[in-house]
Short mmCIF file of C-alpha atoms in Angstrom, two decimals:
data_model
loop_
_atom_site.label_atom_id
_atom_site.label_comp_id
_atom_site.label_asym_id
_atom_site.label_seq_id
_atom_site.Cartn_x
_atom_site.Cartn_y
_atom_site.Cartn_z
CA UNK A 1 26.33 11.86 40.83
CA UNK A 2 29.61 10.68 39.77
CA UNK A 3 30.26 9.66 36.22
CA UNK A 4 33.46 8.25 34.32
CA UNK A 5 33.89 6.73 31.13
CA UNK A 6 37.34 4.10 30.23
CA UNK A 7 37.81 2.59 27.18
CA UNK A 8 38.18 -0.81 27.37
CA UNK A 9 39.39 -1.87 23.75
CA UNK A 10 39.06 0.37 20.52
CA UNK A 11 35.22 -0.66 20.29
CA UNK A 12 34.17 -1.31 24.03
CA UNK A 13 33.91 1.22 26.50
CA UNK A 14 32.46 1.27 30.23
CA UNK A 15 30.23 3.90 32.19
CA UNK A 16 30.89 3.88 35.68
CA UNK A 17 27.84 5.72 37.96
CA UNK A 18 28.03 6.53 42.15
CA UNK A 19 24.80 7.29 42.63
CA UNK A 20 24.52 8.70 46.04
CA UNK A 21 21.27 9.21 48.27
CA UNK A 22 21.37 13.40 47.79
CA UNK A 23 20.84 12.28 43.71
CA UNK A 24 17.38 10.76 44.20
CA UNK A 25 15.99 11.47 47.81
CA UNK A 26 14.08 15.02 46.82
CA UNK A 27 12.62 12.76 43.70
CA UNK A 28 11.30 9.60 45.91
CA UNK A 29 10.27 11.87 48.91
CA UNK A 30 8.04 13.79 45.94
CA UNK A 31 6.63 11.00 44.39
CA UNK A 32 5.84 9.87 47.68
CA UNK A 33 3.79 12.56 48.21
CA UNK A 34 2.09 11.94 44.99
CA UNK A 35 0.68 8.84 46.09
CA UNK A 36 -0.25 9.56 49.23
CA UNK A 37 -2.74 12.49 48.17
CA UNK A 38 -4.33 9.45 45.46
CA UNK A 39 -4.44 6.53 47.15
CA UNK A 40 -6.75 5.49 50.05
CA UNK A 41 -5.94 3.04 52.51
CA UNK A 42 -8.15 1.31 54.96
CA UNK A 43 -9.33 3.56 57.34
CA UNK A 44 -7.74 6.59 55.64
CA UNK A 45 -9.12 8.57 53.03
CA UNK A 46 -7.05 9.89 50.04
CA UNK A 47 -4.75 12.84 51.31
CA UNK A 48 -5.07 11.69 55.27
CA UNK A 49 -2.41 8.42 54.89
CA UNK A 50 0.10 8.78 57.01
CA UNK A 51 3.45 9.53 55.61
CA UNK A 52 5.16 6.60 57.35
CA UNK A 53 2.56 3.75 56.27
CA UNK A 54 3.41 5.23 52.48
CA UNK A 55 6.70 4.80 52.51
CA UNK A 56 6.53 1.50 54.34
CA UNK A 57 4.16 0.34 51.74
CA UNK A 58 5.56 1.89 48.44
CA UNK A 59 8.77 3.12 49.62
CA UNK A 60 11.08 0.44 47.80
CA UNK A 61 9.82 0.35 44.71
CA UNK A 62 9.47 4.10 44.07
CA UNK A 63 13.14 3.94 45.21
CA UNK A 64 13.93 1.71 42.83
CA UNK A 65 12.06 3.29 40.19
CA UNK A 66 13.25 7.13 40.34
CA UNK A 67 16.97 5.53 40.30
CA UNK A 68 16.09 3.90 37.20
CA UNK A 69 14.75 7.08 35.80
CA UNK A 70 17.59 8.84 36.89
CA UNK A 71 20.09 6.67 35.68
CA UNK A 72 18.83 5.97 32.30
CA UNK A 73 18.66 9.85 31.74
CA UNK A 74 21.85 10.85 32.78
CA UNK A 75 23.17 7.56 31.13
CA UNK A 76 22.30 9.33 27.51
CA UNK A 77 22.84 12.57 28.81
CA UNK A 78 26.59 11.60 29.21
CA UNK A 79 26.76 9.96 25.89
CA UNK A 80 25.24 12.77 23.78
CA UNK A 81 27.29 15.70 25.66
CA UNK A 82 30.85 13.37 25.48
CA UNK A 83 29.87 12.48 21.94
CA UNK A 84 30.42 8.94 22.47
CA UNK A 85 29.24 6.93 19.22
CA UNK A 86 27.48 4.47 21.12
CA UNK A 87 26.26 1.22 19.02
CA UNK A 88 22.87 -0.22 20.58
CA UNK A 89 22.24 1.09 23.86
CA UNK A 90 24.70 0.58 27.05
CA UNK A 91 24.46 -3.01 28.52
CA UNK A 92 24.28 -2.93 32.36
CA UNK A 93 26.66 -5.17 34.41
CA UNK A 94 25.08 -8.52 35.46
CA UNK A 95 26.61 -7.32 39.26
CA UNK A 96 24.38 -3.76 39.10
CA UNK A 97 21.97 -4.03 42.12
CA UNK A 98 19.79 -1.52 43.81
CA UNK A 99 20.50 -2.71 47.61
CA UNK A 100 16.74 -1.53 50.06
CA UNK A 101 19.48 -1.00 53.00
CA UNK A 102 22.75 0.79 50.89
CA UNK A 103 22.24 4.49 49.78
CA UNK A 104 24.76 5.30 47.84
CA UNK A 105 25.07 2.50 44.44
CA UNK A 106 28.30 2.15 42.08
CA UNK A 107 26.84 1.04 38.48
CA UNK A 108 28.35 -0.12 35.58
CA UNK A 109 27.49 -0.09 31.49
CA UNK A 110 29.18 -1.59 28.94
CA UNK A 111 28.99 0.22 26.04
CA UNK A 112 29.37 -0.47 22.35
CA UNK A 113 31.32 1.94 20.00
CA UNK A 114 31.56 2.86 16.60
CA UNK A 115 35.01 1.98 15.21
CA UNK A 116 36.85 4.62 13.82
CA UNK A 117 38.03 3.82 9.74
CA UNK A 118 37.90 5.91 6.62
CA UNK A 119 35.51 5.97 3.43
CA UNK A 120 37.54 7.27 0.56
CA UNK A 121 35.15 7.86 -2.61
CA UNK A 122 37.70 9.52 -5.16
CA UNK A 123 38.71 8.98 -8.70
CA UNK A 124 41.01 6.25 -7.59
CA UNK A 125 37.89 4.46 -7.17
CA UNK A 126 36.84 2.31 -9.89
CA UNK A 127 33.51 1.13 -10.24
CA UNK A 128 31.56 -0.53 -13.30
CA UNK A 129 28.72 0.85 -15.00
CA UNK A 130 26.71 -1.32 -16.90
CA UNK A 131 24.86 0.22 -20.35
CA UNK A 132 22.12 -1.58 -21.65
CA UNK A 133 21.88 -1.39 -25.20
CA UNK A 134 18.69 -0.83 -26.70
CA UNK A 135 18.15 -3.24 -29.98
CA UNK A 136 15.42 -2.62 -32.62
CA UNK A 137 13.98 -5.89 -31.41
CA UNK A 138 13.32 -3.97 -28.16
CA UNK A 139 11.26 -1.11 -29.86
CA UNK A 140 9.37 -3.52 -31.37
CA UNK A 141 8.09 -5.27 -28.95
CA UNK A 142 7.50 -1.92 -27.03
CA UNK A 143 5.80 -0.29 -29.86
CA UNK A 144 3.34 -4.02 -29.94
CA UNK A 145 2.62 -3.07 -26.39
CA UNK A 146 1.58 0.35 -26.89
CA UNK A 147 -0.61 -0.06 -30.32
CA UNK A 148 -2.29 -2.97 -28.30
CA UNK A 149 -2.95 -0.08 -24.96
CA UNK A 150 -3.82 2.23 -27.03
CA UNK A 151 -6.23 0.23 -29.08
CA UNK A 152 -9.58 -0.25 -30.12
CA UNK A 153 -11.72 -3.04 -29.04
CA UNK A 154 -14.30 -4.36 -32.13
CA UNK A 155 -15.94 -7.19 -33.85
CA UNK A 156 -13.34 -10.12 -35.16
CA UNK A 157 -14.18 -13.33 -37.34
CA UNK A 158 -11.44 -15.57 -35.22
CA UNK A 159 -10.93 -16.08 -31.58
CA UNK A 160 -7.06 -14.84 -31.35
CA UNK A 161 -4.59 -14.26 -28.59
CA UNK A 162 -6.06 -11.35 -26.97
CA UNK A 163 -10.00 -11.73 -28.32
CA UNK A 164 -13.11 -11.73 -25.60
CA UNK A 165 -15.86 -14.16 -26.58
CA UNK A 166 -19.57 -13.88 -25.97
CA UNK A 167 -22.40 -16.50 -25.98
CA UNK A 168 -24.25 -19.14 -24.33
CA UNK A 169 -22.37 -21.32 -21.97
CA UNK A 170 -24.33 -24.62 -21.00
CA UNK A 171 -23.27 -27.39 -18.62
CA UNK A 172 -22.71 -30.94 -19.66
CA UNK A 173 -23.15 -34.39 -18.41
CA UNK A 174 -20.75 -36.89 -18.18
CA UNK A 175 -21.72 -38.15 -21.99
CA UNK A 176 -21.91 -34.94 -23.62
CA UNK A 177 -25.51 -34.24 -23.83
CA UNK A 178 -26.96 -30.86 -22.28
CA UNK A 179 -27.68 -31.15 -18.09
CA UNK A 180 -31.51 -31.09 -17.51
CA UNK A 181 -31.96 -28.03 -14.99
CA UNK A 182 -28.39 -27.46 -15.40
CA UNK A 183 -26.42 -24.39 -15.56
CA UNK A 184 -27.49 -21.62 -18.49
CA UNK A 185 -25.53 -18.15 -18.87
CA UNK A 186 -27.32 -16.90 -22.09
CA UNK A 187 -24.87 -13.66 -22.06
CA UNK A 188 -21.67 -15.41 -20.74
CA UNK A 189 -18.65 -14.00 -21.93
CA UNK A 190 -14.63 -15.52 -21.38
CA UNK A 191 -11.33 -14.04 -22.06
CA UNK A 192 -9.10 -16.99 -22.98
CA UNK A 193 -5.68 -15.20 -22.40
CA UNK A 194 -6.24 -14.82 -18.68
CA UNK A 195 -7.28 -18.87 -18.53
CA UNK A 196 -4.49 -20.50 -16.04
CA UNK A 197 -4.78 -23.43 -18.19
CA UNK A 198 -3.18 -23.34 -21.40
CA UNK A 199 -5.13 -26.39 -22.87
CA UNK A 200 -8.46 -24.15 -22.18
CA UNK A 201 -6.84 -21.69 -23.47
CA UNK A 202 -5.77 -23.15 -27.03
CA UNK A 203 -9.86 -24.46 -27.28
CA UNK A 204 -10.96 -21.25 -28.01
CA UNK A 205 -8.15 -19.54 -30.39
CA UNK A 206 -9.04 -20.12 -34.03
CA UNK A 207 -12.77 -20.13 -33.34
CA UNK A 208 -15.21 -18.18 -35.13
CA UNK A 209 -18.78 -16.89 -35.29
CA UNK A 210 -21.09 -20.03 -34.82
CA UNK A 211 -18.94 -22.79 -33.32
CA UNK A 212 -19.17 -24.17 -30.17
CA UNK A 213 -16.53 -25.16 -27.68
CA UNK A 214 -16.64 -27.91 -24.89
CA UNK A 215 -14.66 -26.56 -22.00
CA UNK A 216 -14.04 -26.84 -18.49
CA UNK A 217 -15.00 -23.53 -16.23
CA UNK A 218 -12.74 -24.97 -13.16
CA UNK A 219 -9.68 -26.22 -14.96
CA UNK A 220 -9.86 -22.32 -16.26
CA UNK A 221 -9.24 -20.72 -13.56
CA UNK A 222 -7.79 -23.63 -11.08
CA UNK A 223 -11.68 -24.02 -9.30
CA UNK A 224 -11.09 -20.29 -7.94
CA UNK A 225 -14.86 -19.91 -6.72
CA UNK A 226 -14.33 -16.17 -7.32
CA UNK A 227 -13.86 -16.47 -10.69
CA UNK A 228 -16.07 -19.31 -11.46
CA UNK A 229 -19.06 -17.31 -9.99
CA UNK A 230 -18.15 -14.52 -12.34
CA UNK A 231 -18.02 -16.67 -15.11
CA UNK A 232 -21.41 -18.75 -14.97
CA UNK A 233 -23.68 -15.63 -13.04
CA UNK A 234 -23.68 -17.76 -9.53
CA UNK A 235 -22.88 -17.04 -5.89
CA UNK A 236 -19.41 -18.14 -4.67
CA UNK A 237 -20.52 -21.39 -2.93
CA UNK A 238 -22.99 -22.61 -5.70
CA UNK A 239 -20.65 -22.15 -8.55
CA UNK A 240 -17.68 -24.28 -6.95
CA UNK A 241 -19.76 -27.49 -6.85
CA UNK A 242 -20.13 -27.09 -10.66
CA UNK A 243 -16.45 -29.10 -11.85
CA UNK A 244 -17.54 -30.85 -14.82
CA UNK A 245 -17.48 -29.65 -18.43
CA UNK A 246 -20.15 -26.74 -20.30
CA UNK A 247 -20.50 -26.03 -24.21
CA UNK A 248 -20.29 -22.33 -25.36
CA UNK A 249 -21.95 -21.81 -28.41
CA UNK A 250 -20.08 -18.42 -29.62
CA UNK A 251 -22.26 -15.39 -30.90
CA UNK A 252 -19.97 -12.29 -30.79
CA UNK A 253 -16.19 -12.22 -30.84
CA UNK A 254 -14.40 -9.34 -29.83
CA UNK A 255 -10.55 -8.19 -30.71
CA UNK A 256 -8.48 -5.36 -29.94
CA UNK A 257 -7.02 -3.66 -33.08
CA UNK A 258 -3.64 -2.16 -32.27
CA UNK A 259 -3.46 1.74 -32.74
CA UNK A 260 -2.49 2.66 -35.94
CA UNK A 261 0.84 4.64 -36.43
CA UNK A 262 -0.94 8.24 -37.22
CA UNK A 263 -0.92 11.61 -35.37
CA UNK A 264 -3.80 10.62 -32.88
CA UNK A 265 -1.69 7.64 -31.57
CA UNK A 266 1.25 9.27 -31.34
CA UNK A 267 -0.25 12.38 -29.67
CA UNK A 268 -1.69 9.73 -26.77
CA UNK A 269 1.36 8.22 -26.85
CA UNK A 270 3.83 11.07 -26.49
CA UNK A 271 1.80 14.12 -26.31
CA UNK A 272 2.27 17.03 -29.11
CA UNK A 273 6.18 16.34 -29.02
CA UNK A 274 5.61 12.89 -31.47
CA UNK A 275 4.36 14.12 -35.16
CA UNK A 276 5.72 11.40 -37.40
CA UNK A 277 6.64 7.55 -37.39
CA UNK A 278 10.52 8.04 -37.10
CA UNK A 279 10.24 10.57 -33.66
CA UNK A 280 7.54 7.61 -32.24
CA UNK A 281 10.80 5.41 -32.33
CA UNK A 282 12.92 7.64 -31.40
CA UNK A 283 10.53 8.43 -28.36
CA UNK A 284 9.79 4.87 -27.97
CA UNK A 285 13.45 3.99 -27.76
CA UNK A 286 14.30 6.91 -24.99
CA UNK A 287 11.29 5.23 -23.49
CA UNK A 288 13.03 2.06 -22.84
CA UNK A 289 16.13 3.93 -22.19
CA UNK A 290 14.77 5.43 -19.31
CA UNK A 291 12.50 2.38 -18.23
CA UNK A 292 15.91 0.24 -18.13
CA UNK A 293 18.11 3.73 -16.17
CA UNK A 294 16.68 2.41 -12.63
CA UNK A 295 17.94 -1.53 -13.23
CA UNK A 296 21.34 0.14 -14.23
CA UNK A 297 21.78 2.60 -11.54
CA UNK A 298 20.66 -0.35 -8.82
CA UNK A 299 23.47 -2.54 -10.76
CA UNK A 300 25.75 0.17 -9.91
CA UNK A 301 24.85 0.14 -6.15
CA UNK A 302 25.38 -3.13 -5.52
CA UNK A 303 28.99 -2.94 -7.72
CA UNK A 304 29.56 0.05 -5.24
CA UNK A 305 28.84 -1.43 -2.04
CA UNK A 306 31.05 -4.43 -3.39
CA UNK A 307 34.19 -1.76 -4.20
CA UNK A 308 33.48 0.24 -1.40
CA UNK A 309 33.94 -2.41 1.07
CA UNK A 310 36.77 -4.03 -0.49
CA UNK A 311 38.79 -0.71 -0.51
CA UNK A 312 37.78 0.26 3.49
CA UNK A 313 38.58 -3.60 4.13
CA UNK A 314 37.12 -5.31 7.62
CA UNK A 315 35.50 -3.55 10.47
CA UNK A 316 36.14 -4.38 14.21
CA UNK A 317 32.77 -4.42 16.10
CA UNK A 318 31.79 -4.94 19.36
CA UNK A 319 30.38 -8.28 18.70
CA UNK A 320 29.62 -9.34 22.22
CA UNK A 321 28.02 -5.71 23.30
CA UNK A 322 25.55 -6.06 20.38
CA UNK A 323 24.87 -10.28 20.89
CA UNK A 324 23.72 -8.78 24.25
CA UNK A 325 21.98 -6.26 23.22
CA UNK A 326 20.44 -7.81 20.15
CA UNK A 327 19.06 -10.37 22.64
CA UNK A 328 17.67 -7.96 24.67
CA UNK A 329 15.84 -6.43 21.96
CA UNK A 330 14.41 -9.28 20.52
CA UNK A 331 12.45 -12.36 22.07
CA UNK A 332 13.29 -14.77 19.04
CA UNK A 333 17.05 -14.37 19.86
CA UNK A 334 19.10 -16.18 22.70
CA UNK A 335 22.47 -17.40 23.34
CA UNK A 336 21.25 -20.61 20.93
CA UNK A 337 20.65 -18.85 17.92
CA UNK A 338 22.44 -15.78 18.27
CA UNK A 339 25.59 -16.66 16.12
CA UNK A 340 23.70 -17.53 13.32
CA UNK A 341 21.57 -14.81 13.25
CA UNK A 342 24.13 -12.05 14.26
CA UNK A 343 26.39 -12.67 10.85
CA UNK A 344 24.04 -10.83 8.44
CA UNK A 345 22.79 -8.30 11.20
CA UNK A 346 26.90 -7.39 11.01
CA UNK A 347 26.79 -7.43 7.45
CA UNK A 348 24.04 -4.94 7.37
CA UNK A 349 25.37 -2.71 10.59
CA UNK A 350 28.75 -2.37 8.90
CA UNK A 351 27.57 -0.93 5.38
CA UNK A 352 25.22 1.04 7.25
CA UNK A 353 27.95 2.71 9.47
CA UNK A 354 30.36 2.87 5.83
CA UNK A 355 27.17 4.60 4.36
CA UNK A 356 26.67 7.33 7.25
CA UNK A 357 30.75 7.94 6.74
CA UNK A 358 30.01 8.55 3.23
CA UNK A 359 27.08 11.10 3.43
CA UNK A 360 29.20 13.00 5.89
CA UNK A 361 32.42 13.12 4.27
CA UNK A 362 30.16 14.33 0.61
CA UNK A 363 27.97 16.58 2.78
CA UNK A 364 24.91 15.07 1.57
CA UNK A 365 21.34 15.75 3.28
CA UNK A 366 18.18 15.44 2.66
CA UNK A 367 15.72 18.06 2.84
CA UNK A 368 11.84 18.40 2.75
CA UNK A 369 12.08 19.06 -0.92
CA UNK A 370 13.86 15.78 -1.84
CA UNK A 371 11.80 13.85 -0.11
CA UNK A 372 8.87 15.71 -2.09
CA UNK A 373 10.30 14.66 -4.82
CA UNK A 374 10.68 11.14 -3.95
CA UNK A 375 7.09 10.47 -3.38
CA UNK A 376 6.53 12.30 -6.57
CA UNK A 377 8.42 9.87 -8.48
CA UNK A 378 6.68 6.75 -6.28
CA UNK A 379 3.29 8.45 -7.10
CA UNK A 380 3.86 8.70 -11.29
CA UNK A 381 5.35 5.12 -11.29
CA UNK A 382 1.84 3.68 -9.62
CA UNK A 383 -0.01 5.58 -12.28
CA UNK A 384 2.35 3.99 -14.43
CA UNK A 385 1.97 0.26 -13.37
CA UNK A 386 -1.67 0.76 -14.85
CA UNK A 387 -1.22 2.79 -17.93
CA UNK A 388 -1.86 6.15 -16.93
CA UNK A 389 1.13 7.77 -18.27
CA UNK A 390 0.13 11.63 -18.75
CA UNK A 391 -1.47 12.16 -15.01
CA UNK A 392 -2.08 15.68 -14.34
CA UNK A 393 0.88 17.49 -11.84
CA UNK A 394 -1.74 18.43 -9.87
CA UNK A 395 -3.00 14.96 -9.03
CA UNK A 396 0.47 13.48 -8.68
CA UNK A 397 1.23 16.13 -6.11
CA UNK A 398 -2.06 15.60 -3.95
CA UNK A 399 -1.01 11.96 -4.11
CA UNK A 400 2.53 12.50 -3.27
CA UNK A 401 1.52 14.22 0.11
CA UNK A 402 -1.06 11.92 0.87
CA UNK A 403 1.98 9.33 0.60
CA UNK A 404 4.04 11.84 3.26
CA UNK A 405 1.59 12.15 5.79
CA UNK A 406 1.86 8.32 6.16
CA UNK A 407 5.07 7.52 8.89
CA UNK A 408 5.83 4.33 7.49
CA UNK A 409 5.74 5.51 4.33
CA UNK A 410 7.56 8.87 4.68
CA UNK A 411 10.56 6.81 6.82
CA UNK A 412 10.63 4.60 3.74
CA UNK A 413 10.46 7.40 1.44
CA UNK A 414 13.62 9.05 3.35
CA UNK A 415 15.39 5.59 3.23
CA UNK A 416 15.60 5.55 -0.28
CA UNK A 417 16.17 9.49 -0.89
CA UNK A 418 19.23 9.53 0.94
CA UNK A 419 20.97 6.37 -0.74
CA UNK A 420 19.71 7.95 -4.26
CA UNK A 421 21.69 10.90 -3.14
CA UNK A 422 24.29 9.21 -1.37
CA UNK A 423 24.96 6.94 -4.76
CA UNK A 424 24.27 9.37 -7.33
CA UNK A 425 27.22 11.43 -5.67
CA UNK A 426 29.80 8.37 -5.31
CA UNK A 427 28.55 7.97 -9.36
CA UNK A 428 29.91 11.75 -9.72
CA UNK A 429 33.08 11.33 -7.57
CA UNK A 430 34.18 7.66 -8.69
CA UNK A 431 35.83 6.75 -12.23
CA UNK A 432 32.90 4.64 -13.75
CA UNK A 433 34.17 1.96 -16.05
CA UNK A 434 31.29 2.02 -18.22
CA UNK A 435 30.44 -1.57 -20.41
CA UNK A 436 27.23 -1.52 -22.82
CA UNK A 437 26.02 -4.99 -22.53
CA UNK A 438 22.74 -6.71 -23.88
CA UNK A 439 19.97 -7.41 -21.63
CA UNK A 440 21.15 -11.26 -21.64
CA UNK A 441 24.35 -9.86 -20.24
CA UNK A 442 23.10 -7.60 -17.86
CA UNK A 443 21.23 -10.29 -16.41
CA UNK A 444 23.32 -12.88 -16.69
CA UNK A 445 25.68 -10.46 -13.93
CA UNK A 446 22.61 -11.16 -10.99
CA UNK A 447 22.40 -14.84 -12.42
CA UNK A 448 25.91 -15.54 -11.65
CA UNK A 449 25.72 -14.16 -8.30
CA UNK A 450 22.57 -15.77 -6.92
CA UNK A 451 24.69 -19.13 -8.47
CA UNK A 452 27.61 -18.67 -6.35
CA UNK A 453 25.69 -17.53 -2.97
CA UNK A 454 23.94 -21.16 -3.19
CA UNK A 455 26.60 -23.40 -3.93
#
């Protein structure tokens, strides 16, 4: 087999194959043989078929198959061992035919290739780094959350913000009056501040001990038969029939008392490192220092990409190699719809190819223990989301590698370890103009873009 490889343009090459009969006979003649001890044909058991009636009968398209094989493997072969830095995979000519009565086939690829610029990431680069600054305001409201998750739940005089209420909820008529053989929950109990309603919601707050509240179950909770039938003790499809209004006569009201600011609350808090009021804020206010570290750092990456780009400037591609092969990846795509499509797919392509210059040129890999590390990051942030702050290593780590073993989840997992890597070098090699701005600021930065993307 002959192959040779021209360069068409800077991004566009073309593979050129002579396949000649010597290249695939020994293969067909083999598989051949193959079928013919398997399959049966009338009046011949499996193994007896004359060699003749096999090829007559499956000759052509075992032909056509084993040149297929062979030329998609040698296709790569040739690619990998020239180190041609192939984008997509190698179109084949619209004229490429596999002829029943010609032996010997010329074949032609069109091939897609990775454009040759430079990523410099120096201290010539400048880059912004945002700083949000932490305000007293902030530890406030951060040290209201964790008195009110650390708290106590007991018996209150007034329905407030946060308070559950038990007692007897009955349903209504139309008038007022109490439904004969109507609904009756003698222990029913609500919590107001997850009502969808805020007019349900303010019925309740200010109530005490003894006084009785006409409400409506359904306009709580938007008729969600899940949450109706938890409400009033029925099943599902009984309790959604019930729309109209119910009394609850109130008999125990229960609020959560924040945590007081004493050694046991700070020791939940913040462990044994916490002894006294001042090192809770200081704690609390590294807290939200570190809570607001990952908004920064992914402020940074998109001010990177932006800088990054700018500096390397616009990428040829082959556009029409990758329309091709795009649409011959992809069954929503066609020659309609392409165009449209194919600008963000670009987009994407081009900072991918920029990033895989960078990690190169800053020798930056990732290894088994990075991505460990990764999913024990993921892992402590889930506890997180539901309070559990001081987890156990050894549970984090079992649920880390249960994480791994999932592929989607480990490819994912690499994803995101490499461009932490990749941008926490550029961060150490660029010259970060660093601004401390307030969180209206910082915000006001993503505002400001999403603004001038839709007009």
């Amino acid at each position: 087999m002959k192959i040779d490889y021209a360069k068409v343009n800077d991004v566009i090459g073309e593979i050129t194959m002579v396949v000649e009969e010597s290249d695939y006979a020994d293969k067909v003649k083999k598989q051949l043989k193959e079928i013919g001890k398997k399959h049966a044909e009338p009046g011949f058991r499996p193994g007896h078929v004359p060699a003749g009636l096999i090829e007559k009968k499956y000759g052509k398209a075992v032909k056509y198959d084993e040149i297929n094989k062979l030329v998609g493997e040698a296709i790569f072969d040739y690619i990998k061992e020239n180190k041609i830095n192939v984008l997509g995979n190698p179109i084949p000519d619209k004229a490429n035919a596999i002829n029943d009565d010609v032996k010997e086939f010329t074949l032609k690829f069109k091939v897609g290739v990775a454009p040759e610029f430079e990523v410099k990431i120096d201290k010539d680069l400048h880059i912004p780094y945002y700083n949000i600054k932490v305000t007293d305001e902030m530890v406030d409201r951060q040290d209201e959350a964790l008195r009110r998750r650390f708290g106590k739940q007991e018996p209150g005089e007034e329905v407030d913000a946060t308070a559950l209420v038990k007692g007897v909820i009955t349903e209504l008529n139309e008038d007022g009056t109490v439904k004969d053989g109507g609904v009756v929950v003698e222990n029913g109990i609500v919590a107001p501040q997850y009502f969808k309603s805020e007019d349900q919601r303010n019925l309740f707050v200010g109530k005490h001990v003894g006084d009785s509240v006409v409400f409506n179950p359904a306009a709580t909770c938007e008729s969600n038969p899940t949450e109706m039938a938890s409400m009033l003790n029925l099943p599902k499809e009984e309790a959604e029939k019930h729309q109209g209004d119910f009394r609850f006569d109130i008999k125990e009201i229960i609020v959560l008392k924040p945590a007081e600011l004493n050694e046991e609350f700070f020791k939940e808090a913040f462990g044994d490192n916490v002894k006294d009021e001042n090192e809770y804020r200081d704690a609390v206010r590294k807290m939200i220092e570190s809570s607001l570290t990952g908004d920064q750092n992914y402020r940074f990456t998109i001010d990177a990409e932006k800088a990054i780009r700018k500096e390397v400037g616009d990428i040829e591609l082959p556009d029409e190699v990758l329309k091709e092969f795009l649409i011959s990846q992809n069954e929503a795509l066609n020659e309609e719809n392409i165009d449209k499509e194919y600008d963000q797919i670009r987009s994407q392509l081009i900072w991918d190819l920029e990033k895989d210059k960078m990690l190169n040129a800053l020798e930056i890999k990732v290894e088994e223990a990075d991505l460990q590390n990764t999913a024990r990051l993921m892992a402590r942030n889930q506890f997180a989301q539901y309070g559990m702050t001081n987890v156990p290593d050894d549970a984090v780590e079992h649920y880390a590698e249960e994480i791994l073993k999932d592929e989607k989840a480990r490819n994912t997992i690499y994803r995101q370890t490499s461009d932490m890597k990749l941008f926490n070098a550029i961060r150490a090699a660029v010259s970060l103009d660093e601004k401390e701005v307030s969180v209206d600021e910082f915000n006001e930065l993503f505002r400001a873009e999403a603004a001038a993307e839709n007009a």
